[in-house]
PDB file of N, CA and C in Angstrom:
ATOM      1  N   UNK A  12      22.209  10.535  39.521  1.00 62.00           N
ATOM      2  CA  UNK A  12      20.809  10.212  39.746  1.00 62.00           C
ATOM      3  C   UNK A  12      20.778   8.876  40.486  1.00 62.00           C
ATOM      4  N   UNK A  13      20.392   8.812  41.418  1.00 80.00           N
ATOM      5  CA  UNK A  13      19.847   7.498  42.239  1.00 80.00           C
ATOM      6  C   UNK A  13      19.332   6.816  41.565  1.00 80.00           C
ATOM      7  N   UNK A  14      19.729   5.298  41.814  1.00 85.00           N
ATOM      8  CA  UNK A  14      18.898   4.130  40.796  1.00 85.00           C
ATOM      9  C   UNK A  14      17.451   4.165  40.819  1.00 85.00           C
ATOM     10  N   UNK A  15      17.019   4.271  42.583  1.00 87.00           N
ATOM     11  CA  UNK A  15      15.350   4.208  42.013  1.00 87.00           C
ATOM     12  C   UNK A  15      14.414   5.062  41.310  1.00 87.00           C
ATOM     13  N   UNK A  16      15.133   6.603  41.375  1.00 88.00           N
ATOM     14  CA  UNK A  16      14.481   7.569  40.024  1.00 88.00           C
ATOM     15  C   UNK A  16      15.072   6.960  38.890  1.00 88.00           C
ATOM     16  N   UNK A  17      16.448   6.451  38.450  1.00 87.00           N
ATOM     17  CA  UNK A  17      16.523   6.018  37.345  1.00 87.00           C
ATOM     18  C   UNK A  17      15.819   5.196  36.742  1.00 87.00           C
ATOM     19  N   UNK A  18      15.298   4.467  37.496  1.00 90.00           N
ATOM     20  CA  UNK A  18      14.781   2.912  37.077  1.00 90.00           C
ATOM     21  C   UNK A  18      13.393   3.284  37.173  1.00 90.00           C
ATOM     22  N   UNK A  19      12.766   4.062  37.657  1.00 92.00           N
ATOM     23  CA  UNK A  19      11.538   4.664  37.588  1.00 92.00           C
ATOM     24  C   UNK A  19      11.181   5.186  36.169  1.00 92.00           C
ATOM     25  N   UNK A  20      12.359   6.383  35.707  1.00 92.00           N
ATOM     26  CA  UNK A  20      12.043   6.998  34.846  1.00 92.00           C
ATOM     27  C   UNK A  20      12.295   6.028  33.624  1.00 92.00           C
ATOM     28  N   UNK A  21      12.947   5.255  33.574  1.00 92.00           N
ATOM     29  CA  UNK A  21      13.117   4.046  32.743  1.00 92.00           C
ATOM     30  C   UNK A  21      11.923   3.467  32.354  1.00 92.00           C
ATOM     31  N   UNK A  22      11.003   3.119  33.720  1.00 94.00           N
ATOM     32  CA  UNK A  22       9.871   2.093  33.596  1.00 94.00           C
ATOM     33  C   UNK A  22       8.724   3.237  32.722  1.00 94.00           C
ATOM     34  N   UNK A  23       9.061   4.292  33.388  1.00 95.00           N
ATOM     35  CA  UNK A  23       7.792   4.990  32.961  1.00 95.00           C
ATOM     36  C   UNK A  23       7.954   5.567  31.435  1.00 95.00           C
ATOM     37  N   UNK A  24       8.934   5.387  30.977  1.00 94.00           N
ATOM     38  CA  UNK A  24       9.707   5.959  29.174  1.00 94.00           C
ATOM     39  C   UNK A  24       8.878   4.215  28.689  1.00 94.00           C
ATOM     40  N   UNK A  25       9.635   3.577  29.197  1.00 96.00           N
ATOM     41  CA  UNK A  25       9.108   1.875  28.536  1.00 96.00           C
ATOM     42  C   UNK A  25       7.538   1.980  28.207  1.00 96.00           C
ATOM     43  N   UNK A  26       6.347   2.825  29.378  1.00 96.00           N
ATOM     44  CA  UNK A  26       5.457   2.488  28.895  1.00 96.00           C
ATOM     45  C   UNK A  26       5.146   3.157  28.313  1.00 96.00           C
ATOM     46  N   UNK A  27       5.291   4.804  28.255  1.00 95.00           N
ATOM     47  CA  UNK A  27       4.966   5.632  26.816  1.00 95.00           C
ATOM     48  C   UNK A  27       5.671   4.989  25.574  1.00 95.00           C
ATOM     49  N   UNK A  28       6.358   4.401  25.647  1.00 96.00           N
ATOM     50  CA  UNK A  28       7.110   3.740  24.022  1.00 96.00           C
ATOM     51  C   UNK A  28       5.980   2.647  23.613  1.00 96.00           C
ATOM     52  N   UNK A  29       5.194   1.939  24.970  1.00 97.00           N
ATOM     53  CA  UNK A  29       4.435   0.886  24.715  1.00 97.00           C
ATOM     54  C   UNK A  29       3.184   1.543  24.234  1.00 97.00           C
ATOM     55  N   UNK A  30       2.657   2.497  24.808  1.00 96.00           N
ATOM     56  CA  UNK A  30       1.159   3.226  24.119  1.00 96.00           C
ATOM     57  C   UNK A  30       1.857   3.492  22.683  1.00 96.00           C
ATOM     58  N   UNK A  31       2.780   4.223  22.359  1.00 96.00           N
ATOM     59  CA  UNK A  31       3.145   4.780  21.034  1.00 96.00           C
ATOM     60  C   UNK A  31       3.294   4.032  20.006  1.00 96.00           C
ATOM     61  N   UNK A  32       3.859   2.598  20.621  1.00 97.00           N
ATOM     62  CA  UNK A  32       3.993   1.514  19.658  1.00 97.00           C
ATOM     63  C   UNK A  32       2.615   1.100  19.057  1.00 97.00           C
ATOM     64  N   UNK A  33       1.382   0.974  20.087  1.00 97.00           N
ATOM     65  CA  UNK A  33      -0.308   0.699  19.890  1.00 97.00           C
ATOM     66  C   UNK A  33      -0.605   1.666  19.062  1.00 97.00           C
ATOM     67  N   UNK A  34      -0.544   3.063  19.552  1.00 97.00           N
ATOM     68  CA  UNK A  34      -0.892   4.138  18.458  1.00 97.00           C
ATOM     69  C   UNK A  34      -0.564   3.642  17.008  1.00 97.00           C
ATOM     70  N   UNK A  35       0.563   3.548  16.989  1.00 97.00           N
ATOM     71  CA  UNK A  35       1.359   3.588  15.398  1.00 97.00           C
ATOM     72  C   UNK A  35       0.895   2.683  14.807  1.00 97.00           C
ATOM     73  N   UNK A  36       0.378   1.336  15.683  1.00 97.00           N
ATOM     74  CA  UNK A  36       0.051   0.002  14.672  1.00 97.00           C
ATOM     75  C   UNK A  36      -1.337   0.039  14.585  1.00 97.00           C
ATOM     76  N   UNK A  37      -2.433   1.384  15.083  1.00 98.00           N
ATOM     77  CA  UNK A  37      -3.147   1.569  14.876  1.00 98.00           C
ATOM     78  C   UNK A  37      -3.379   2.720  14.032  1.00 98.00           C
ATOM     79  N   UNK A  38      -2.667   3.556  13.874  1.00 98.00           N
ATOM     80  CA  UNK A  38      -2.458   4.542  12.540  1.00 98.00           C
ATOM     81  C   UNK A  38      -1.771   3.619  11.212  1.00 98.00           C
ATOM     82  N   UNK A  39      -1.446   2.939  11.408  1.00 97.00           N
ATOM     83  CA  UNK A  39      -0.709   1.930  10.281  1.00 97.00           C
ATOM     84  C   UNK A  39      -1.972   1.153   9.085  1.00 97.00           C
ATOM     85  N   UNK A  40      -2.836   0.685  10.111  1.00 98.00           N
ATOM     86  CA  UNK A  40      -4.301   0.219  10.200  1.00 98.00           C
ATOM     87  C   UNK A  40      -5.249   1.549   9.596  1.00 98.00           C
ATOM     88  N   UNK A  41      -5.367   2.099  10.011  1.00 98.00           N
ATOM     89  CA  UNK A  41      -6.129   2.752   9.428  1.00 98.00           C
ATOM     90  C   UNK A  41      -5.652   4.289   8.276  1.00 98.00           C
ATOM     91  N   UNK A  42      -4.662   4.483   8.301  1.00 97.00           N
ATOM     92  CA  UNK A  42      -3.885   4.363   6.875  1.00 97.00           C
ATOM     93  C   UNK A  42      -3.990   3.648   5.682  1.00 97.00           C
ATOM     94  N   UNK A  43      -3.801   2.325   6.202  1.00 98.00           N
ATOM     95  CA  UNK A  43      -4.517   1.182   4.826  1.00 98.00           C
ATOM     96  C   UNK A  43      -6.337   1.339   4.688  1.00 98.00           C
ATOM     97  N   UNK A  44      -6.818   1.553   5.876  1.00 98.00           N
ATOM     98  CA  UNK A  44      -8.505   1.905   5.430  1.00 98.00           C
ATOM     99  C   UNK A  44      -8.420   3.157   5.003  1.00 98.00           C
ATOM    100  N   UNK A  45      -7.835   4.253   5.103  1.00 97.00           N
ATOM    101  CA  UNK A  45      -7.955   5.836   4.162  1.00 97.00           C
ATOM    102  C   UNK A  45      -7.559   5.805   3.185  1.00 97.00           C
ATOM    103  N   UNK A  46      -6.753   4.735   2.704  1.00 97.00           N
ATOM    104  CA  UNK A  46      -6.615   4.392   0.742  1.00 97.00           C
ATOM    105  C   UNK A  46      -7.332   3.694   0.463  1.00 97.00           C
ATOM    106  N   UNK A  47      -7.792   2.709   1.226  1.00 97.00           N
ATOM    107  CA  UNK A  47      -8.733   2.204   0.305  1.00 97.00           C
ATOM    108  C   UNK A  47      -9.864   2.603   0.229  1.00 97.00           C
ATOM    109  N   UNK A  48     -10.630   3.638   1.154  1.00 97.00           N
ATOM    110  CA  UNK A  48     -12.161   3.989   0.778  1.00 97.00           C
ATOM    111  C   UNK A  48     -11.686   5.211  -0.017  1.00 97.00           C
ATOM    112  N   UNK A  49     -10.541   5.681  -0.198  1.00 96.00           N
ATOM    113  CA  UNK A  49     -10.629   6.787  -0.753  1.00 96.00           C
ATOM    114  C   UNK A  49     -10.594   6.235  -2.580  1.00 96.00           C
ATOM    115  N   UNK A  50      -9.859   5.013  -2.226  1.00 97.00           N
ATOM    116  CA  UNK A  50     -10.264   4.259  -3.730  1.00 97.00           C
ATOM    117  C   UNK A  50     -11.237   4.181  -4.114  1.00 97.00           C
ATOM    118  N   UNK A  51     -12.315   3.514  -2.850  1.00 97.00           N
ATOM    119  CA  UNK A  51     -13.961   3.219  -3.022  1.00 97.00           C
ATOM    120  C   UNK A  51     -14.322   4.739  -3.817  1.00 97.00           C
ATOM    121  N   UNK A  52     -14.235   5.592  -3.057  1.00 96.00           N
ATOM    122  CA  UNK A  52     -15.044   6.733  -3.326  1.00 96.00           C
ATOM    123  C   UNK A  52     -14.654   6.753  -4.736  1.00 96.00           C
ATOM    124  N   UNK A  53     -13.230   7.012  -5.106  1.00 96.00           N
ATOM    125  CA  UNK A  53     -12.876   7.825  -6.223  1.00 96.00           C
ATOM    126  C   UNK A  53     -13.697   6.868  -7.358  1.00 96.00           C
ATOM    127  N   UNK A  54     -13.359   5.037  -7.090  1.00 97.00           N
ATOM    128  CA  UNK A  54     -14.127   4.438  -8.001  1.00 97.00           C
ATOM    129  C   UNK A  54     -15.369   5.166  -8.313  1.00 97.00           C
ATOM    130  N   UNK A  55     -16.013   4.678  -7.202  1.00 97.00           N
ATOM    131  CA  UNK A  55     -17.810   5.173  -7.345  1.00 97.00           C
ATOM    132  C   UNK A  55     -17.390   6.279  -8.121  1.00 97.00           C
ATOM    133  N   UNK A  56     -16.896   7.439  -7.758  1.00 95.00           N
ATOM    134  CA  UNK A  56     -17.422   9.113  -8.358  1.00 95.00           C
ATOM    135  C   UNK A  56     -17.336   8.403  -9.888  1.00 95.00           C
ATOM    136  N   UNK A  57     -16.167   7.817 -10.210  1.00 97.00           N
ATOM    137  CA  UNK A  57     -16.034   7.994 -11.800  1.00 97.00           C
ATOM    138  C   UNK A  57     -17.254   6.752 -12.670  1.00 97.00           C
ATOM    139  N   UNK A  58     -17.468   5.910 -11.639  1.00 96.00           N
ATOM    140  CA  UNK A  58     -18.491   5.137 -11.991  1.00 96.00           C
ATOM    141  C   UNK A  58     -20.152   6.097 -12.585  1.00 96.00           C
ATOM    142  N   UNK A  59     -19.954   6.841 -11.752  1.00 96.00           N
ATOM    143  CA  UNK A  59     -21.254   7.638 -11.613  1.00 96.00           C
ATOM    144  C   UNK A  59     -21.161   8.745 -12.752  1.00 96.00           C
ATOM    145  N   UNK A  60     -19.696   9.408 -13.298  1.00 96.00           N
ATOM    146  CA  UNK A  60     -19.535  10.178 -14.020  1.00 96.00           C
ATOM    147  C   UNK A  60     -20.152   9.544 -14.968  1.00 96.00           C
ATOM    148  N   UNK A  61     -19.907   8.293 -15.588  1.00 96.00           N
ATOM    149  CA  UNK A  61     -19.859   7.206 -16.692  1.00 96.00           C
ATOM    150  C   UNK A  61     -21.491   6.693 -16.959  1.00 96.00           C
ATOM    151  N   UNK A  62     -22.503   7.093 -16.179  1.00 94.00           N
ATOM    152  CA  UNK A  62     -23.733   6.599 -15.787  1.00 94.00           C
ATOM    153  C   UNK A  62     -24.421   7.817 -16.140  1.00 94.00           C
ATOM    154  N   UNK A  63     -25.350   7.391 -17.174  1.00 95.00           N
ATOM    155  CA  UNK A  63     -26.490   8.736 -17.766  1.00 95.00           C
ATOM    156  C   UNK A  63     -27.603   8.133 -17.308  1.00 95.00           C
ATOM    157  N   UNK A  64     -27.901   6.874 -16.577  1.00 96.00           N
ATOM    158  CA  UNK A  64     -29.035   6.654 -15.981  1.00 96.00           C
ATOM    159  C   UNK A  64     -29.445   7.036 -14.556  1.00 96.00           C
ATOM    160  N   UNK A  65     -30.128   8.276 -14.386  1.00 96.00           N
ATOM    161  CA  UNK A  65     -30.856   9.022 -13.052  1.00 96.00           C
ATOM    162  C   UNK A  65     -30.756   7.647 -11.997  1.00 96.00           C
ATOM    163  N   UNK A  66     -31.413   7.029 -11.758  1.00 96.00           N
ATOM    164  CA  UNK A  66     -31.776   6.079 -11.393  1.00 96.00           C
ATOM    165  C   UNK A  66     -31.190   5.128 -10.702  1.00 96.00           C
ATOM    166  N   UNK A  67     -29.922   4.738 -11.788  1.00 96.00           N
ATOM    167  CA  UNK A  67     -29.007   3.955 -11.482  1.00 96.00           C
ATOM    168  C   UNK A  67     -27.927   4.790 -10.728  1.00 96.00           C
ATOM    169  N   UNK A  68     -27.751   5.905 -10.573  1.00 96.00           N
ATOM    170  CA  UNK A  68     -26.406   6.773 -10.505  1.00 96.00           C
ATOM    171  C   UNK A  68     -27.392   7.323  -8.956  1.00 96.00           C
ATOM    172  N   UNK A  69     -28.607   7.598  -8.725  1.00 96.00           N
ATOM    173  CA  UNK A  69     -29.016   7.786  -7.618  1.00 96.00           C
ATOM    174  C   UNK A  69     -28.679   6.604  -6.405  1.00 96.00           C
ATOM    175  N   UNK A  70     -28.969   5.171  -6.710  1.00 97.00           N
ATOM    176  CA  UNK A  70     -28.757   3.993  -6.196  1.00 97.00           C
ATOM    177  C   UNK A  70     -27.122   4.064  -5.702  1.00 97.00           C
ATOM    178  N   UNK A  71     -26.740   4.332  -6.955  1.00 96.00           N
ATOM    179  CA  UNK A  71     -25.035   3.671  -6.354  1.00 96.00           C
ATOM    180  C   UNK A  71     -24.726   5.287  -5.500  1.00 96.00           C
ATOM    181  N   UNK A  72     -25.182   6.643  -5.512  1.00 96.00           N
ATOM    182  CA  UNK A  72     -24.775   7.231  -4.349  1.00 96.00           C
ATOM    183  C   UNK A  72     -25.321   6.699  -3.739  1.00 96.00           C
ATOM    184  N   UNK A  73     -26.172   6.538  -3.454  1.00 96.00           N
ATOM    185  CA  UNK A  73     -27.073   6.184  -2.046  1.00 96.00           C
ATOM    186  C   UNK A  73     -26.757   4.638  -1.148  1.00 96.00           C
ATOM    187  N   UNK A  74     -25.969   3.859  -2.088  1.00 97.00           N
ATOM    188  CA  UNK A  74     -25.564   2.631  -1.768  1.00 97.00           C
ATOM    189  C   UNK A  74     -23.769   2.889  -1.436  1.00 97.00           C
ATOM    190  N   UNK A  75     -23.088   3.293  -1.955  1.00 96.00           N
ATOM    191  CA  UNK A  75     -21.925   3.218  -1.987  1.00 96.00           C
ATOM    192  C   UNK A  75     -21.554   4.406  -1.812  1.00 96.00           C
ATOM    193  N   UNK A  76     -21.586   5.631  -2.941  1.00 96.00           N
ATOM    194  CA  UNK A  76     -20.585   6.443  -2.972  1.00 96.00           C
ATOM    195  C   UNK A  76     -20.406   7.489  -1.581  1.00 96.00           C
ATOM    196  N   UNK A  77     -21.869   8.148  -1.334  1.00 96.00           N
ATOM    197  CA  UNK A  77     -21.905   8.573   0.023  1.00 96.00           C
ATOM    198  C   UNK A  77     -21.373   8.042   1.470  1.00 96.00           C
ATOM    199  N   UNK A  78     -21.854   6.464   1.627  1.00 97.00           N
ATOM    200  CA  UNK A  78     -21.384   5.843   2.700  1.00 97.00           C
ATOM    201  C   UNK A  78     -19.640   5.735   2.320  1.00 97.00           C
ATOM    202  N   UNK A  79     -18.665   5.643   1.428  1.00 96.00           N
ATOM    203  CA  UNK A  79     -17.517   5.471   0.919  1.00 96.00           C
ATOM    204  C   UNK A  79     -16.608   7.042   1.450  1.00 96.00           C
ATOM    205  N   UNK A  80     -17.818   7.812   0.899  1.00 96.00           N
ATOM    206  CA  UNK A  80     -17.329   9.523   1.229  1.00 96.00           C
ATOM    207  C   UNK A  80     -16.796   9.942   2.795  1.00 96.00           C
ATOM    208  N   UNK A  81     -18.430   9.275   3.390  1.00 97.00           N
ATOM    209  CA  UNK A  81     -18.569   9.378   5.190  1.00 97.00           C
ATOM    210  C   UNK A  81     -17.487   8.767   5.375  1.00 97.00           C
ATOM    211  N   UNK A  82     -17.278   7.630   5.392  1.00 97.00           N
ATOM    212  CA  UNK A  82     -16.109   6.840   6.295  1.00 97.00           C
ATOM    213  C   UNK A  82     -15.007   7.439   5.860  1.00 97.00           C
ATOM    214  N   UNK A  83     -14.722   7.567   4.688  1.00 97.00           N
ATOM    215  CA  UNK A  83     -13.009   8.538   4.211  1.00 97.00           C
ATOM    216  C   UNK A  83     -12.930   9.649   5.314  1.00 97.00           C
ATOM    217  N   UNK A  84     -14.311  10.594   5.282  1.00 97.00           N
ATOM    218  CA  UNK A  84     -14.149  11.554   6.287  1.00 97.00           C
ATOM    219  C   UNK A  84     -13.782  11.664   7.630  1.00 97.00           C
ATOM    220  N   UNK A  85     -14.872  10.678   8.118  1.00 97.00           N
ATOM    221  CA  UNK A  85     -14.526   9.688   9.249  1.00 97.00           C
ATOM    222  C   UNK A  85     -13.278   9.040   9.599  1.00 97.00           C
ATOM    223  N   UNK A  86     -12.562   8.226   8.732  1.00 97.00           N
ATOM    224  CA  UNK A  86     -11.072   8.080   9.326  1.00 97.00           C
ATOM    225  C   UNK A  86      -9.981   9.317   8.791  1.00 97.00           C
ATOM    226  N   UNK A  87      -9.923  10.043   7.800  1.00 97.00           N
ATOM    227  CA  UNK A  87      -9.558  11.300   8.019  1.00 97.00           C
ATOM    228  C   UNK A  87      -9.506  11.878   9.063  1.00 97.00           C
ATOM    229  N   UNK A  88     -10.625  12.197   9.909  1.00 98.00           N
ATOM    230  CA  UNK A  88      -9.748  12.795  11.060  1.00 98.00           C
ATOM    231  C   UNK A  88      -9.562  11.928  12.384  1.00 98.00           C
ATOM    232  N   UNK A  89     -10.277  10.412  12.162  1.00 98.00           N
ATOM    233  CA  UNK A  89      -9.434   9.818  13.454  1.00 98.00           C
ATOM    234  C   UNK A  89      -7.777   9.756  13.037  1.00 98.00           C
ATOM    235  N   UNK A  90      -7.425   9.504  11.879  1.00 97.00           N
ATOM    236  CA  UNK A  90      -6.283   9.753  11.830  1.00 97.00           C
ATOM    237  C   UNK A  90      -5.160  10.756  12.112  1.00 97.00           C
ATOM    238  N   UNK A  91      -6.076  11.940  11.893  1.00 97.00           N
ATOM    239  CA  UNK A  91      -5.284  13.599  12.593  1.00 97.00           C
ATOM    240  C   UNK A  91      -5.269  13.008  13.911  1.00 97.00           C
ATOM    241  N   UNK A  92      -6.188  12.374  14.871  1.00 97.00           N
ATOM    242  CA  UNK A  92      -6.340  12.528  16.368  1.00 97.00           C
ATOM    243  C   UNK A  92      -5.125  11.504  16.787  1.00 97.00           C
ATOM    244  N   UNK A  93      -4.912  10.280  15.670  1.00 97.00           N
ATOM    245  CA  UNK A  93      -3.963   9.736  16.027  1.00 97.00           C
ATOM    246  C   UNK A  93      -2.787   9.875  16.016  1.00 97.00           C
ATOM    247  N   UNK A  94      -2.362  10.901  14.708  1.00 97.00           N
ATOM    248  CA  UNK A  94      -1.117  11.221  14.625  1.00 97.00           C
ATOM    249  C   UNK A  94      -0.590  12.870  15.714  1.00 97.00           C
ATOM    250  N   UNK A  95      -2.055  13.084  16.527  1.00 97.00           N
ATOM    251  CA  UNK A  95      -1.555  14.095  17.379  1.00 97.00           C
ATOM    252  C   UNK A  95      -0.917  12.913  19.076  1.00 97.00           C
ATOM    253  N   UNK A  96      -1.763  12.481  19.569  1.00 96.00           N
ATOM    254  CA  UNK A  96      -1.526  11.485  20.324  1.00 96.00           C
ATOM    255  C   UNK A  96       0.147  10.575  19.990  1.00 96.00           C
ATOM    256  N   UNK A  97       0.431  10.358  18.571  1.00 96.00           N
ATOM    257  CA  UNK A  97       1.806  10.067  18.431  1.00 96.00           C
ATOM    258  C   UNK A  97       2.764  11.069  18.998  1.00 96.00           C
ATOM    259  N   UNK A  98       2.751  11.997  19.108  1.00 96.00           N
ATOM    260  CA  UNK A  98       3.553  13.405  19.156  1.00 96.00           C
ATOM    261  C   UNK A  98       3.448  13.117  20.704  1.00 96.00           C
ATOM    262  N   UNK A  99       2.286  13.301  21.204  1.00 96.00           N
ATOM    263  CA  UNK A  99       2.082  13.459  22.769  1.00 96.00           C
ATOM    264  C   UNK A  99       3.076  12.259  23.637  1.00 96.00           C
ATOM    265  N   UNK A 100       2.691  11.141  22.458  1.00 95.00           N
ATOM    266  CA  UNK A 100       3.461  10.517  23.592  1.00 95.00           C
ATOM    267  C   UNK A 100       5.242  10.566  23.378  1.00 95.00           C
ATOM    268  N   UNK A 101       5.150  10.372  21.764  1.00 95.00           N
ATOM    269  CA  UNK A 101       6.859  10.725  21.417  1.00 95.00           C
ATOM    270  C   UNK A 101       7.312  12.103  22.285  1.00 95.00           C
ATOM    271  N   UNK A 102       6.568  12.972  22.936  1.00 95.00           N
ATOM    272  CA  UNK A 102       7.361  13.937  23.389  1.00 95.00           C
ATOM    273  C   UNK A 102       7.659  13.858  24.859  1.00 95.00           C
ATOM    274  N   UNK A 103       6.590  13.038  25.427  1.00 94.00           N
ATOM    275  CA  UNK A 103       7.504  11.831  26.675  1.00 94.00           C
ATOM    276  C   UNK A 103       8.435  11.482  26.469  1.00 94.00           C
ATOM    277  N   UNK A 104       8.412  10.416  25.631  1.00 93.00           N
ATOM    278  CA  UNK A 104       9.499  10.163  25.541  1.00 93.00           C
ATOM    279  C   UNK A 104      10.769  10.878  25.602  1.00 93.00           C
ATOM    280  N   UNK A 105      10.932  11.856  24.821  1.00 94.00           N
ATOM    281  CA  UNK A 105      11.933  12.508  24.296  1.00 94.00           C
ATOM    282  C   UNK A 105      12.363  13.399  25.669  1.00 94.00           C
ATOM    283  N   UNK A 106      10.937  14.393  26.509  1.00 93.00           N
ATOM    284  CA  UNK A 106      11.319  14.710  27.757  1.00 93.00           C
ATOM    285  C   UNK A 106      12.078  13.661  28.905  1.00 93.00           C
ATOM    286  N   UNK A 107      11.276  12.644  29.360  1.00 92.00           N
ATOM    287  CA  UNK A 107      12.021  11.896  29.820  1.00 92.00           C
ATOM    288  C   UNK A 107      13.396  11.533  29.529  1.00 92.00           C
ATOM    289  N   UNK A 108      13.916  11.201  28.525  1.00 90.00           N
ATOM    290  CA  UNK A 108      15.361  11.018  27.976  1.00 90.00           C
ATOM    291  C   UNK A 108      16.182  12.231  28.768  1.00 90.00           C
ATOM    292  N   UNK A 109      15.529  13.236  28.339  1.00 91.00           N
ATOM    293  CA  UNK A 109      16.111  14.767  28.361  1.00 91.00           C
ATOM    294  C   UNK A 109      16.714  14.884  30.066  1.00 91.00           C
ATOM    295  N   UNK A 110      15.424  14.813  31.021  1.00 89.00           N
ATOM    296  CA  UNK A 110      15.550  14.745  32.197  1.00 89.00           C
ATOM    297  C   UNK A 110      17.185  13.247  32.883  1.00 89.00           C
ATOM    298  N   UNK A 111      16.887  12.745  32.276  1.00 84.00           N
ATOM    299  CA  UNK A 111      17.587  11.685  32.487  1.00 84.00           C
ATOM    300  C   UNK A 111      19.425  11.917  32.574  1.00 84.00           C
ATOM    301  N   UNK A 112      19.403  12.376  30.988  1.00 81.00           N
ATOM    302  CA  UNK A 112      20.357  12.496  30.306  1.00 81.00           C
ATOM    303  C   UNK A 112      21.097  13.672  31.468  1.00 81.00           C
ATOM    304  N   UNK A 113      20.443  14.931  31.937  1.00 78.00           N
ATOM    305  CA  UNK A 113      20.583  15.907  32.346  1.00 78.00           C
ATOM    306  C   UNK A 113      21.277  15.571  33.798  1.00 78.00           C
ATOM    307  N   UNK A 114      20.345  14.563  34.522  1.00 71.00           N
ATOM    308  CA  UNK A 114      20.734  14.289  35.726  1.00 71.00           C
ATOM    309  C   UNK A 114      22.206  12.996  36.068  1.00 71.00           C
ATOM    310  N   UNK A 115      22.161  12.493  34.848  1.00 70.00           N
ATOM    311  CA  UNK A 115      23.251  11.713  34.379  1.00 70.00           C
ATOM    312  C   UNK A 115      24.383  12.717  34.705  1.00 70.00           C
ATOM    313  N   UNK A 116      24.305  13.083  33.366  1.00 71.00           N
ATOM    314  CA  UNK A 116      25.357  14.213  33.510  1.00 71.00           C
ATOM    315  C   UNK A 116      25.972  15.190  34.536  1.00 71.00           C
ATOM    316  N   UNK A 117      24.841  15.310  35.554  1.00 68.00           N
ATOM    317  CA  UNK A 117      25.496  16.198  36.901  1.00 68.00           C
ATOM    318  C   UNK A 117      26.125  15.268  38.317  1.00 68.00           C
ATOM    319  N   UNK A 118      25.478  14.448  37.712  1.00 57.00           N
ATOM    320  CA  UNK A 118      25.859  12.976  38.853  1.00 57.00           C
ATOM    321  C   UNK A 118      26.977  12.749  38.782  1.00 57.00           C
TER     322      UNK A 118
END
């Protein structure tokens, strides 16, 4: 393989490793927010189990447990979208290598 496809395919592996690295430290991130609202929620639910006052148990859904629910849901699946986008780019990667490795080898 000629250096300037090598060094091409080099540059261009470097920057899918660089999006993948952003992905991950942004799935990392919001990993720590899907335990903890899923804490929120689970708190609230059992808070609310524990609560025979209408009133009071209407308030804290309406204050907490619902908005706690939404966002769990909510980063639930930005998190699927992120851990598909990991794949997309890890499989650059991995093609590129492949191509590389291949043309190495016949060179």
């Amino acid at each position: 393989m000629n250096s300037y496809v090598k060094d091409a395919l080099l540059e261009w592996k470097e920057e899918m490793l660089q999006q993948k690295r952003e992905i991950d430290e942004e799935y990392e991130k919001i990993k720590c927010d899907l335990q903890l609202y899923s804490y929120k929620s689970g708190i609230t639910k059992q808070v609310i189990q524990s609560t025979i006052n209408d009133e009071i148990i209407t308030n804290i859904k309406t204050a907490y447990h619902i908005p706690f629910v939404e966002k769990y849901e909510e980063l639930k699946q930005y998190i699927k979208e992120l851990e598909e986008k990991r794949k997309v780019y890890q499989m650059f990667v991995e093609k590129i290598e492949k191509v590389s490795e291949t043309e190495d080898n016949e060179a």
